[in-house]
CSV table of C-alpha atoms and ligand atoms in Angstrom, one decimal:
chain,number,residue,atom,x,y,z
E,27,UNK,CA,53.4,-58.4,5.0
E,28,UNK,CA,51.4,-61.0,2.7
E,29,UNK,CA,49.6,-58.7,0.5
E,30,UNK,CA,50.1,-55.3,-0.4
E,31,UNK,CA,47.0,-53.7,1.3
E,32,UNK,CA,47.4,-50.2,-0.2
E,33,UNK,CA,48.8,-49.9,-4.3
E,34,UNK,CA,50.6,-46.5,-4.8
E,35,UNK,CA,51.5,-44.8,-7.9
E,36,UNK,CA,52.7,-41.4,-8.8
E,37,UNK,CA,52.0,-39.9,-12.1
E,38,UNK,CA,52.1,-35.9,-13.4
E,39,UNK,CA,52.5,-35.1,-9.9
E,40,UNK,CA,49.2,-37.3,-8.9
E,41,UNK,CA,50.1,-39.6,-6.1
E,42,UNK,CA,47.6,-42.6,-6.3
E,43,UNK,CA,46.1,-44.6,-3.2
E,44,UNK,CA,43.9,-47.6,-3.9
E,45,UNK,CA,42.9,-49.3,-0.7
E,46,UNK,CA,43.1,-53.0,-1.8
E,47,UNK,CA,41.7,-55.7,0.0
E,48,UNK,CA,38.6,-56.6,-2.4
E,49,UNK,CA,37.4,-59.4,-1.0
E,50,UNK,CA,37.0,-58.1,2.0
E,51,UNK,CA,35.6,-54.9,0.7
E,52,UNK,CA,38.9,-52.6,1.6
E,53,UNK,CA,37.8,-53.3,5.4
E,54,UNK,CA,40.6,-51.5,7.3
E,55,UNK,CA,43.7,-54.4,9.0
E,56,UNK,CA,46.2,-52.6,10.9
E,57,UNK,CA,48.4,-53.1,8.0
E,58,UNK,CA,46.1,-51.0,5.8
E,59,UNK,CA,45.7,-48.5,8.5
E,60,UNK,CA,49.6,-48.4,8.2
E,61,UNK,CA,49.9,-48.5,4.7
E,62,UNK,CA,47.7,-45.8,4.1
E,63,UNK,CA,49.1,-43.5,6.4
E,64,UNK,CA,52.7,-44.6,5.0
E,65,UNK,CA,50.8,-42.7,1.2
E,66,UNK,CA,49.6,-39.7,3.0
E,67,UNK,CA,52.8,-39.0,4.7
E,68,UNK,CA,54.5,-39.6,1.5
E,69,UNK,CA,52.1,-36.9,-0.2
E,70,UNK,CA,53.7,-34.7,2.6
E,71,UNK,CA,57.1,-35.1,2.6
E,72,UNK,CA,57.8,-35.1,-1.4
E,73,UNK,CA,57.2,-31.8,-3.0
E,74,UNK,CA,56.8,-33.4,-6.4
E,75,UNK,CA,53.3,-34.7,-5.0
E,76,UNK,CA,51.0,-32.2,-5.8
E,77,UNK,CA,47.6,-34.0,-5.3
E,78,UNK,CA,46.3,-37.7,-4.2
E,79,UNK,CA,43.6,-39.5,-5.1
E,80,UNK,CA,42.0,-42.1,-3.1
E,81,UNK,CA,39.8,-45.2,-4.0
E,82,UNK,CA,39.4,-48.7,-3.2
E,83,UNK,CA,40.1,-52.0,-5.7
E,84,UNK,CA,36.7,-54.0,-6.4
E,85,UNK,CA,33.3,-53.5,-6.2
E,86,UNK,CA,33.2,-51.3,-3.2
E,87,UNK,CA,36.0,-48.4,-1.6
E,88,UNK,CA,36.0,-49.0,1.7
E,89,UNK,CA,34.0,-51.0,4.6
E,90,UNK,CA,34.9,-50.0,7.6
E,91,UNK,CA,37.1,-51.9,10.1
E,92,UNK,CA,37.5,-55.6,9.3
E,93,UNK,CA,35.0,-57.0,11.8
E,94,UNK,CA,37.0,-60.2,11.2
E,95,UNK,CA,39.1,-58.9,13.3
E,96,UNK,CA,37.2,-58.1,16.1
E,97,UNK,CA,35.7,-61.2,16.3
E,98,UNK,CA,33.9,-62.1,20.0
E,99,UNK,CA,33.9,-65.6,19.5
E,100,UNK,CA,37.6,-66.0,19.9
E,101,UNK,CA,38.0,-65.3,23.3
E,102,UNK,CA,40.5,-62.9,25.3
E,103,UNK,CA,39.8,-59.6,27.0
E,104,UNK,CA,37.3,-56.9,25.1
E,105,UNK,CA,39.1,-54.6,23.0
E,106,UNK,CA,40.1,-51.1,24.1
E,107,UNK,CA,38.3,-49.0,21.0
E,108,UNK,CA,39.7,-45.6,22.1
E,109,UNK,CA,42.8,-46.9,21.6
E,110,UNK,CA,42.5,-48.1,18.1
E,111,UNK,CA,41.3,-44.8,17.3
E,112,UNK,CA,43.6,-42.9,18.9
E,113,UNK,CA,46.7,-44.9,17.0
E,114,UNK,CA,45.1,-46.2,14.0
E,115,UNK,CA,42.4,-43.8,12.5
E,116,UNK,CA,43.0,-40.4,14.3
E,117,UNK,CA,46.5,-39.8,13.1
E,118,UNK,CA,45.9,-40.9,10.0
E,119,UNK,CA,42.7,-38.4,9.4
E,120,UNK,CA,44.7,-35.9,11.4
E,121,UNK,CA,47.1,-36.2,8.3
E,122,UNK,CA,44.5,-35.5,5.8
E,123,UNK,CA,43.6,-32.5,7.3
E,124,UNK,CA,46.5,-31.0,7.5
E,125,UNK,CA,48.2,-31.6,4.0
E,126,UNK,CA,48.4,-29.1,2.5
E,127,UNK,CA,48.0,-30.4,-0.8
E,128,UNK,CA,43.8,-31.6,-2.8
E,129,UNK,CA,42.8,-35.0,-1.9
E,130,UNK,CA,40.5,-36.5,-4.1
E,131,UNK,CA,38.3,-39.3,-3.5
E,132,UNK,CA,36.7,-41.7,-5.8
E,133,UNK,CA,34.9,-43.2,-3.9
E,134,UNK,CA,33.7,-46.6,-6.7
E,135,UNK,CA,31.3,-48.6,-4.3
E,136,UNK,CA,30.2,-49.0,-1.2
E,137,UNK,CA,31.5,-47.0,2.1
E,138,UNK,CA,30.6,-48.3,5.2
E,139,UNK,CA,31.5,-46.7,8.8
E,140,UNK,CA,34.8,-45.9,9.0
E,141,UNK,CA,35.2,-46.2,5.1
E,142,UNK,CA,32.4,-43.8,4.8
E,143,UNK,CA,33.8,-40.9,7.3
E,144,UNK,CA,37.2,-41.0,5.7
E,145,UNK,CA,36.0,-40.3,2.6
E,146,UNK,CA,34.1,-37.0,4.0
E,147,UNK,CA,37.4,-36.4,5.1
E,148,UNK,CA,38.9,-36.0,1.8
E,149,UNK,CA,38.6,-32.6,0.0
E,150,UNK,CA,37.0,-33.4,-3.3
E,151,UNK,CA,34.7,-36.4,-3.3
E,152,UNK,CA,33.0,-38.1,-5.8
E,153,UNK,CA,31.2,-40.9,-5.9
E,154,UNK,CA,29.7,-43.8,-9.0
E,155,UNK,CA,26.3,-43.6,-8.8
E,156,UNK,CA,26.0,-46.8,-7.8
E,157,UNK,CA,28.0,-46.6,-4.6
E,158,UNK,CA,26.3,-46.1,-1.1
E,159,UNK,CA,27.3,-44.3,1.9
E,160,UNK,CA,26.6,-46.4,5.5
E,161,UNK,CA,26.6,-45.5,8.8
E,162,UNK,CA,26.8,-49.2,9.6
E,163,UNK,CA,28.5,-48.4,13.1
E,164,UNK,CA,24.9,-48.3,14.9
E,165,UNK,CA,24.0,-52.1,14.0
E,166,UNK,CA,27.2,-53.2,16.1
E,167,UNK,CA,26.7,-51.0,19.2
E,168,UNK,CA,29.2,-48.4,18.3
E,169,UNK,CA,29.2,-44.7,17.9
E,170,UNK,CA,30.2,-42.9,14.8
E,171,UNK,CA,33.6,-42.4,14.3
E,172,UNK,CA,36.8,-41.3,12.1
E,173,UNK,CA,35.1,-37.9,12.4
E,174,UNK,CA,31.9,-39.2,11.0
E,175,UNK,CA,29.7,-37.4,13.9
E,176,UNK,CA,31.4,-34.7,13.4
E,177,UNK,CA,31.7,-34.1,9.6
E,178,UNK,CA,27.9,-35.4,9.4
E,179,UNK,CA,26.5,-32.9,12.0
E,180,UNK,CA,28.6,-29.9,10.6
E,181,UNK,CA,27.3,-30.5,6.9
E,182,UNK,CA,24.2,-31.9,7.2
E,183,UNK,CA,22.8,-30.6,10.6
E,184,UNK,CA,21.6,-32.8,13.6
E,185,UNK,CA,18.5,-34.0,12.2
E,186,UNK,CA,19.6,-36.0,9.2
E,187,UNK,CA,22.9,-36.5,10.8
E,188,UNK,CA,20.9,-38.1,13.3
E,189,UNK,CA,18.7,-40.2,11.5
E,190,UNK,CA,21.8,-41.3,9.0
E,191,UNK,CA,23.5,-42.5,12.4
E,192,UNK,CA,20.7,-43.7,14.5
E,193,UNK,CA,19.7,-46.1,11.1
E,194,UNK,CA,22.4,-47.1,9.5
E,195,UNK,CA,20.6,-46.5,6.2
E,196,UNK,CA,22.2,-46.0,3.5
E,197,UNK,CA,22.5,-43.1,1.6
E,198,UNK,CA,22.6,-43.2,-2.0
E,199,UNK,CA,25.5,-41.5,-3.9
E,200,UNK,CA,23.2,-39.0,-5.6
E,201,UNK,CA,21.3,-37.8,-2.5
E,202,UNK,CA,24.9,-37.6,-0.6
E,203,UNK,CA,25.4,-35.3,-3.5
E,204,UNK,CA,22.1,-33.3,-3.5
E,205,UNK,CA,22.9,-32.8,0.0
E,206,UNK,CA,25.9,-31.4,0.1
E,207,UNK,CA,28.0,-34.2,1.4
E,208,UNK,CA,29.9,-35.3,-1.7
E,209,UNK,CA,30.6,-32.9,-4.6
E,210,UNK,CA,29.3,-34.8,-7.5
E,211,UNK,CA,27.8,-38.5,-8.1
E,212,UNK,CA,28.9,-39.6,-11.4
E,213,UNK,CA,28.2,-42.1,-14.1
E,214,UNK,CA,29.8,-45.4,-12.9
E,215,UNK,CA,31.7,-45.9,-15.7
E,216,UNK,CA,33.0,-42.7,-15.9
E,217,UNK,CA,34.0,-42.0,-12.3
E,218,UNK,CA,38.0,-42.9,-12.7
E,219,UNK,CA,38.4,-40.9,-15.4
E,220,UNK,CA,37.1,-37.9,-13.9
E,221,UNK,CA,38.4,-38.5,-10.8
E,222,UNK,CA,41.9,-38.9,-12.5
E,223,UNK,CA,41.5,-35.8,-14.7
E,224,UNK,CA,40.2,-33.7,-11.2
E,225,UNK,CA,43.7,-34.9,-9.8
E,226,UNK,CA,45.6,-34.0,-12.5
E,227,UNK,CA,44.2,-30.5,-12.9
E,228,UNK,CA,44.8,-30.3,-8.6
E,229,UNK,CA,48.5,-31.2,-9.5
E,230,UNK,CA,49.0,-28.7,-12.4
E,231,UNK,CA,47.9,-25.6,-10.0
E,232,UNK,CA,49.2,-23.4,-7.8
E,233,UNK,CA,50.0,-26.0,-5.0
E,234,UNK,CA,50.5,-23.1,-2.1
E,235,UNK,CA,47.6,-21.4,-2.9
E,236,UNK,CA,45.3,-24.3,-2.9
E,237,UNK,CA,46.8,-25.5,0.3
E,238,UNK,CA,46.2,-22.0,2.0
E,239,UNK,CA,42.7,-22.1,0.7
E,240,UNK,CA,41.8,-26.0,2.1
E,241,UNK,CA,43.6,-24.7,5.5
E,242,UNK,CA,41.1,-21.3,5.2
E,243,UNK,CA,38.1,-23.2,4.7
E,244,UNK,CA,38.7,-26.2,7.3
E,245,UNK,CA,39.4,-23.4,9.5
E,246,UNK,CA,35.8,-21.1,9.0
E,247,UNK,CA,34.0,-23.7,10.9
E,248,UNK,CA,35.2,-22.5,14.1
E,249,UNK,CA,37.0,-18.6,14.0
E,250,UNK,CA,35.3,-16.0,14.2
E,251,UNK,CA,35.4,-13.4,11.3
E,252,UNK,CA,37.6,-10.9,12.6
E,253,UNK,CA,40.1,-14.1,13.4
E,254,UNK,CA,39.4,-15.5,9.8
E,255,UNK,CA,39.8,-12.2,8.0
E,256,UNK,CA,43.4,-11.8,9.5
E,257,UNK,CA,43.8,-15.7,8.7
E,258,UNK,CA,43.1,-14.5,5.1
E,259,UNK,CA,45.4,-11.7,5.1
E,260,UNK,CA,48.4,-13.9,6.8
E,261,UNK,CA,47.5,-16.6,3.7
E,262,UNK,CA,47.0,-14.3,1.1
E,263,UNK,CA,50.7,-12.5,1.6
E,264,UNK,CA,51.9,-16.3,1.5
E,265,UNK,CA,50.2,-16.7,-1.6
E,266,UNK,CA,51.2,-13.0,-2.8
E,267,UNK,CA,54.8,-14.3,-2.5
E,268,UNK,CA,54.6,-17.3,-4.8
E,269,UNK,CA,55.9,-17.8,-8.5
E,270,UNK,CA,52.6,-19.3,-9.1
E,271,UNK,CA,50.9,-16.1,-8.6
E,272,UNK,CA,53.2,-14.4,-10.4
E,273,UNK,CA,53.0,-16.4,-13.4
E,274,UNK,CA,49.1,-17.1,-12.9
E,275,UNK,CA,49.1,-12.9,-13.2
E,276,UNK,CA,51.4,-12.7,-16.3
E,277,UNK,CA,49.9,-15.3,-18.2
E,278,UNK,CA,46.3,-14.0,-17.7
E,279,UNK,CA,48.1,-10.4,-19.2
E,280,UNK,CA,49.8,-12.4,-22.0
E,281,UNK,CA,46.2,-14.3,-22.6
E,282,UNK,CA,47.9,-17.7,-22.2
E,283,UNK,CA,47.2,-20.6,-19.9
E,284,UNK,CA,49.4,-20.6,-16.5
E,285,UNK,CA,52.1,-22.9,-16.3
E,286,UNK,CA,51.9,-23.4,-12.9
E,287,UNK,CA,55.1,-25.5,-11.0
E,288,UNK,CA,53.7,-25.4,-7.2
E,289,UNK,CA,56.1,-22.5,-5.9
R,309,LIG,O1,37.2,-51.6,15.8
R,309,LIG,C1,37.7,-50.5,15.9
R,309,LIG,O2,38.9,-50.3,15.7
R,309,LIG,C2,36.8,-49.3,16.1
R,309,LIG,C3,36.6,-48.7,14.8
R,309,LIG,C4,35.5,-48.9,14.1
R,309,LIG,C5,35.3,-48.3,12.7
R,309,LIG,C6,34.2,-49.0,11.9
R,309,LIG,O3,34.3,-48.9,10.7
R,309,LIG,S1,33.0,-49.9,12.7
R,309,LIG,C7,32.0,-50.4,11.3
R,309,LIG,C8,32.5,-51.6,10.6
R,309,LIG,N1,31.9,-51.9,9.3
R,309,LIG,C9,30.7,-52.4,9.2
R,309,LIG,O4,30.0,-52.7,10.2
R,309,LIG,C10,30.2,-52.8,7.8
R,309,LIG,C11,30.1,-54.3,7.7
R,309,LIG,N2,29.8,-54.6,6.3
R,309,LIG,C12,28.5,-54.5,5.8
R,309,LIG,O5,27.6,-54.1,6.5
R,309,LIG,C13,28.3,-55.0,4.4
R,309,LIG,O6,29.4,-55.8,4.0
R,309,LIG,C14,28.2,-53.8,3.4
R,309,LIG,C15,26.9,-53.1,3.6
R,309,LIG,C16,29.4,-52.9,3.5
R,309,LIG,C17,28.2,-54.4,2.0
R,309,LIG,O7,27.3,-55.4,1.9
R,309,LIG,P1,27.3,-56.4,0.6
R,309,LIG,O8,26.1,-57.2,0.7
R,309,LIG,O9,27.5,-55.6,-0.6
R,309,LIG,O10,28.6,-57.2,0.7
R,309,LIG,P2,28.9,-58.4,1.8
R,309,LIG,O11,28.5,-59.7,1.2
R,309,LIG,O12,28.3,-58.1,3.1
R,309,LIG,O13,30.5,-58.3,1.9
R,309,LIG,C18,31.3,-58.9,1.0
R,309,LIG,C19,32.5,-59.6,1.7
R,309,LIG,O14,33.2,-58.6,2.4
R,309,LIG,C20,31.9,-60.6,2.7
R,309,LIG,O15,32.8,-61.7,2.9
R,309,LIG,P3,32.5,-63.1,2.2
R,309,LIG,O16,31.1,-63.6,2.8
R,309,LIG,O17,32.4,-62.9,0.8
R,309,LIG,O18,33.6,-64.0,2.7
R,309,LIG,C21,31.9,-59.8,4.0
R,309,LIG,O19,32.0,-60.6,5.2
R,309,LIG,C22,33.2,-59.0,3.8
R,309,LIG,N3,33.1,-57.7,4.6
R,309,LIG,C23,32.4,-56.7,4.4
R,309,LIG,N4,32.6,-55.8,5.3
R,309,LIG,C24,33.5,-56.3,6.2
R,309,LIG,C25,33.8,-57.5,5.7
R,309,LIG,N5,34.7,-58.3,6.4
R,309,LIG,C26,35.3,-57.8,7.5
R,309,LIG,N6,35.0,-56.6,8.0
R,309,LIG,C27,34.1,-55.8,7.3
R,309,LIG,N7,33.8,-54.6,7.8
């Protein structure tokens, strides 16, 4: 490994993912796909991980796969797509979904392609005003994909999932925002600090409870009610049975803020 292609740090429970390969705008080598799986997985496995925040060094968060990569000119049989997905993005967004823990995505620049759809991905986005969101997969002849036609259809309906996909245009931070694709586009200079202090609050709560409720709410999209309200009763005896909801209870009868410690 020459360079280290995603830089990880763990603060007050925050576990911190910076894609970094700036000069190529964070585009996605197999040893980033690695690496950042390596973080999530990490996030997973170590209790003391209570939240992660994502974001990319430089001027933009992520572009995509490095197209360098995949370059035509250099001979040799075409690629097999499906299986790059299937062992380089999928697990890896597969993993996302199913920690159980806030992911929170700054997302400083532009996203392109894949960069953009794993930041959808995420549970909390935000974005610098300045950064873009780009389907750019339709200029090269491919199809939408780290769960980009998926995500886009499901939150912004066919037509302007369409027309974002069929274009490539981009789509500016604060109408991602206005429709409902990011949760908030924020001054540019103030986007790591609110992303950082979003984490940190994610960290200090009640870890179980905010993992049942990202598992309820992935899960709407497709139960039925009568399936989701028993899904809510299974998650709220889970969460019933914490310490964190019993200290959340006694410090809102004592009038004092909860002391939360992700049990
Ligand atoms: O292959 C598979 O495994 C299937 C999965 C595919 C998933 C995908 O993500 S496909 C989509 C791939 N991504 C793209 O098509 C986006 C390509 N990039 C762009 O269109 C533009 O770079 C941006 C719109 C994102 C940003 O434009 P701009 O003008 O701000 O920057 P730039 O000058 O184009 O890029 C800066 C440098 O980053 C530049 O290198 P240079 O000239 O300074 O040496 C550029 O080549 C490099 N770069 C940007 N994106 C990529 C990249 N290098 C390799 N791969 C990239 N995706």
């Amino acid at each position: 490994m020459t360079e280290q292609t995603v830089l990880s740090s763990l603060e007050g429970g925050v576990l911190k993912l910076t894609l970094n390969r700036p000069d190529r705008l964070n585009s996605f080598n197999e040893d980033m796909h690695l690496a950042l799986r390596a973080g999530i997985q990490r996030a997973h496995d170590e209790p003391a991980i209570r939240a992660v925040l994502l974001t990319g060094a430089g001027r933009g968060f992520c572009a995509g796969q490095d197209l360098g990569q995949r370059d035509p000119r250099k001979g040799g049989p075409k690629p097999d797509l499906g299986q790059t997905l299937d062992t380089l993005y999928n697990p890896t967004l597969r993993l996302m979904r199913d920690l159980d823990k806030p992911i929170i995505c700054a997302v400083n620049g532009v996203a392109a392609g894949a960069g953009a759809n794993i930041a959808f991905v995420c549970d909390i986005v935000l974005a610098a005003k300045s950064a873009k969101f780009i389907q750019a997969f339709s200029k090269i002849g491919l199809i939408p994909d780290a769960g980009g036609s998926w995500s886009l259809a499901r939150i912004l309906g066919e037509p302007r999932a369409k027309a974002l996909t069929l274009t490539a245009e981009p789509l500016p931070a604060e109408t991602a925002a206005d429709w409902g694709l990011i949760w908030k586009a924020v001054e540019d200079d103030a986007l790591m600090d609110e992303a950082t202090a979003l984490a940190a609050r994610m960290a200090a709560g009640p870890t179980v409870g905010l993992g049942l409720t990202k598992r309820l709410i992935q899960a709407a999209a497709t139960n039925d009610l009568d399936t989701h309200l028993d899904m809510e009763r299974d998650c709220q005896r889970k969460a019933g049975l914490t310490d964190d909801y019993a200290e959340g209870v006694t410090a809102f009868l004592e009038k004092r803020p909860s002391n939360f410690k992700g049990q």
